[in-house]
PDB file of C-alpha atoms in Angstrom:
ATOM      1  CA  ILE A  13      94.655  85.540  92.527  1.00  0.00           C
ATOM      2  CA  PHE A  14      94.021  82.975  95.273  1.00  0.00           C
ATOM      3  CA  LEU A  15      92.378  80.550  92.852  1.00  0.00           C
ATOM      4  CA  LEU A  16      95.262  80.921  90.391  1.00  0.00           C
ATOM      5  CA  MET A  17      97.784  80.301  93.164  1.00  0.00           C
ATOM      6  CA  ALA A  18      95.863  77.252  94.369  1.00  0.00           C
ATOM      7  CA  SER A  19      95.636  75.721  90.892  1.00  0.00           C
ATOM      8  CA  GLU A  20      99.337  76.373  90.277  1.00  0.00           C
ATOM      9  CA  LEU A  21     100.266  74.786  93.624  1.00  0.00           C
ATOM     10  CA  ILE A  22      98.270  71.683  92.720  1.00  0.00           C
ATOM     11  CA  THR A  23     100.065  71.524  89.363  1.00  0.00           C
ATOM     12  CA  LEU A  24     103.401  72.044  91.105  1.00  0.00           C
ATOM     13  CA  PHE A  25     102.854  69.114  93.466  1.00  0.00           C
ATOM     14  CA  ARG A  26     101.655  66.938  90.596  1.00  0.00           C
ATOM     15  CA  ASP A  27     104.870  67.719  88.706  1.00  0.00           C
ATOM     16  CA  LEU A  28     106.901  66.823  91.790  1.00  0.00           C
ATOM     17  CA  VAL A  29     105.164  63.481  92.071  1.00  0.00           C
ATOM     18  CA  THR A  30     105.618  62.705  88.378  1.00  0.00           C
ATOM     19  CA  PHE A  31     109.231  63.998  88.391  1.00  0.00           C
ATOM     20  CA  SER A  32     108.536  66.438  85.577  1.00  0.00           C
ATOM     21  CA  ILE A  33     111.376  68.782  86.493  1.00  0.00           C
ATOM     22  CA  SER A  34     111.131  71.272  83.609  1.00  0.00           C
ATOM     23  CA  SER A  35     107.408  71.690  84.173  1.00  0.00           C
ATOM     24  CA  PHE A  36     108.037  71.996  87.924  1.00  0.00           C
ATOM     25  CA  TRP A  37     110.381  74.967  87.455  1.00  0.00           C
ATOM     26  CA  LEU A  38     107.996  76.627  85.015  1.00  0.00           C
ATOM     27  CA  ASN A  39     105.141  76.374  87.507  1.00  0.00           C
ATOM     28  CA  PHE A  40     107.454  77.491  90.312  1.00  0.00           C
ATOM     29  CA  GLY A  41     108.120  80.666  88.345  1.00  0.00           C
ATOM     30  CA  VAL A  42     104.406  81.251  87.801  1.00  0.00           C
ATOM     31  CA  ILE A  43     103.684  80.785  91.513  1.00  0.00           C
ATOM     32  CA  SER A  44     106.531  83.153  92.387  1.00  0.00           C
ATOM     33  CA  ALA A  45     105.114  85.818  90.082  1.00  0.00           C
ATOM     34  CA  LEU A  46     101.592  85.364  91.475  1.00  0.00           C
ATOM     35  CA  TYR A  47     102.875  85.518  95.050  1.00  0.00           C
ATOM     36  CA  LEU A  48     104.811  88.713  94.349  1.00  0.00           C
ATOM     37  CA  THR A  49     101.732  90.235  92.693  1.00  0.00           C
ATOM     38  CA  PHE A  50      99.645  89.325  95.751  1.00  0.00           C
ATOM     39  CA  LEU A  51     102.212  90.889  98.107  1.00  0.00           C
ATOM     40  CA  MET A  52     102.258  94.127  96.122  1.00  0.00           C
ATOM     41  CA  PHE A  53      98.457  94.257  95.935  1.00  0.00           C
ATOM     42  CA  ALA A  54      98.118  93.588  99.680  1.00  0.00           C
ATOM     43  CA  TRP A  55     100.735  96.244 100.413  1.00  0.00           C
ATOM     44  CA  VAL A  56      98.865  98.898  98.407  1.00  0.00           C
ATOM     45  CA  VAL A  57      95.547  98.004 100.062  1.00  0.00           C
ATOM     46  CA  ILE A  58      97.052  98.158 103.566  1.00  0.00           C
ATOM     47  CA  GLU A  59      98.801 101.428 102.781  1.00  0.00           C
ATOM     48  CA  VAL A  60      95.632 103.055 101.424  1.00  0.00           C
ATOM     49  CA  VAL A  61      93.262 101.734 104.097  1.00  0.00           C
ATOM     50  CA  VAL A  62      95.458 102.081 107.193  1.00  0.00           C
ATOM     51  CA  GLY A  63      97.930 104.762 106.185  1.00  0.00           C
ATOM     52  CA  TYR A  64     101.681 104.234 106.027  1.00  0.00           C
ATOM     53  CA  ASP A  65     102.484 105.905 109.341  1.00  0.00           C
ATOM     54  CA  LYS A  66      99.937 103.780 111.223  1.00  0.00           C
ATOM     55  CA  ILE A  67     101.131 100.383 109.940  1.00  0.00           C
ATOM     56  CA  PRO A  68     102.764  98.385 112.760  1.00  0.00           C
ATOM     57  CA  LYS A  69     106.484  97.852 112.215  1.00  0.00           C
ATOM     58  CA  ILE A  70     106.114  94.040 112.487  1.00  0.00           C
ATOM     59  CA  ILE A  71     103.866  94.033 109.415  1.00  0.00           C
ATOM     60  CA  LEU A  72     106.398  96.149 107.536  1.00  0.00           C
ATOM     61  CA  SER A  73     109.082  93.653 108.544  1.00  0.00           C
ATOM     62  CA  LEU A  74     106.988  90.688 107.354  1.00  0.00           C
ATOM     63  CA  PHE A  75     106.369  92.297 103.976  1.00  0.00           C
ATOM     64  CA  GLY A  76     110.054  93.130 103.655  1.00  0.00           C
ATOM     65  CA  LEU A  77     110.995  89.570 104.558  1.00  0.00           C
ATOM     66  CA  GLY A  78     108.461  88.225 102.063  1.00  0.00           C
ATOM     67  CA  TRP A  79     109.887  90.395  99.293  1.00  0.00           C
ATOM     68  CA  LEU A  80     113.442  89.390 100.176  1.00  0.00           C
ATOM     69  CA  CYS A  81     112.584  85.671 100.075  1.00  0.00           C
ATOM     70  CA  GLN A  82     110.715  86.224  96.839  1.00  0.00           C
ATOM     71  CA  ALA A  83     113.690  87.972  95.259  1.00  0.00           C
ATOM     72  CA  ILE A  84     116.031  85.155  96.331  1.00  0.00           C
ATOM     73  CA  LEU A  85     113.684  82.459  95.010  1.00  0.00           C
ATOM     74  CA  PHE A  86     113.111  84.269  91.737  1.00  0.00           C
ATOM     75  CA  GLY A  87     116.849  84.841  91.328  1.00  0.00           C
ATOM     76  CA  ALA A  88     117.544  81.155  91.940  1.00  0.00           C
ATOM     77  CA  TYR A  89     114.807  80.238  89.471  1.00  0.00           C
ATOM     78  CA  THR A  90     116.314  82.525  86.825  1.00  0.00           C
ATOM     79  CA  LEU A  91     119.800  81.103  87.379  1.00  0.00           C
ATOM     80  CA  LEU A  92     118.497  77.552  87.029  1.00  0.00           C
ATOM     81  CA  LEU A  93     116.885  78.409  83.699  1.00  0.00           C
ATOM     82  CA  THR A  94     120.115  79.810  82.237  1.00  0.00           C
TER      83      THR A  94
END
């Protein structure tokens, strides 16, 4: 997942430099999906390894904030495509 995210980020910056806007938004959507997948995977691993009741509240808040930002970005991306 990290390698995919890194390659997509490189492509994203290349599109920004070359002003390829349609390709930029496509890659932005791919990165958003990969990031959300990573968050969900990390959440499951932390929950299984540590146990839900032992997870510090700050980590729960960071994951919640990450998901909220992700939802906003993905919503904006979807609106821009329509």
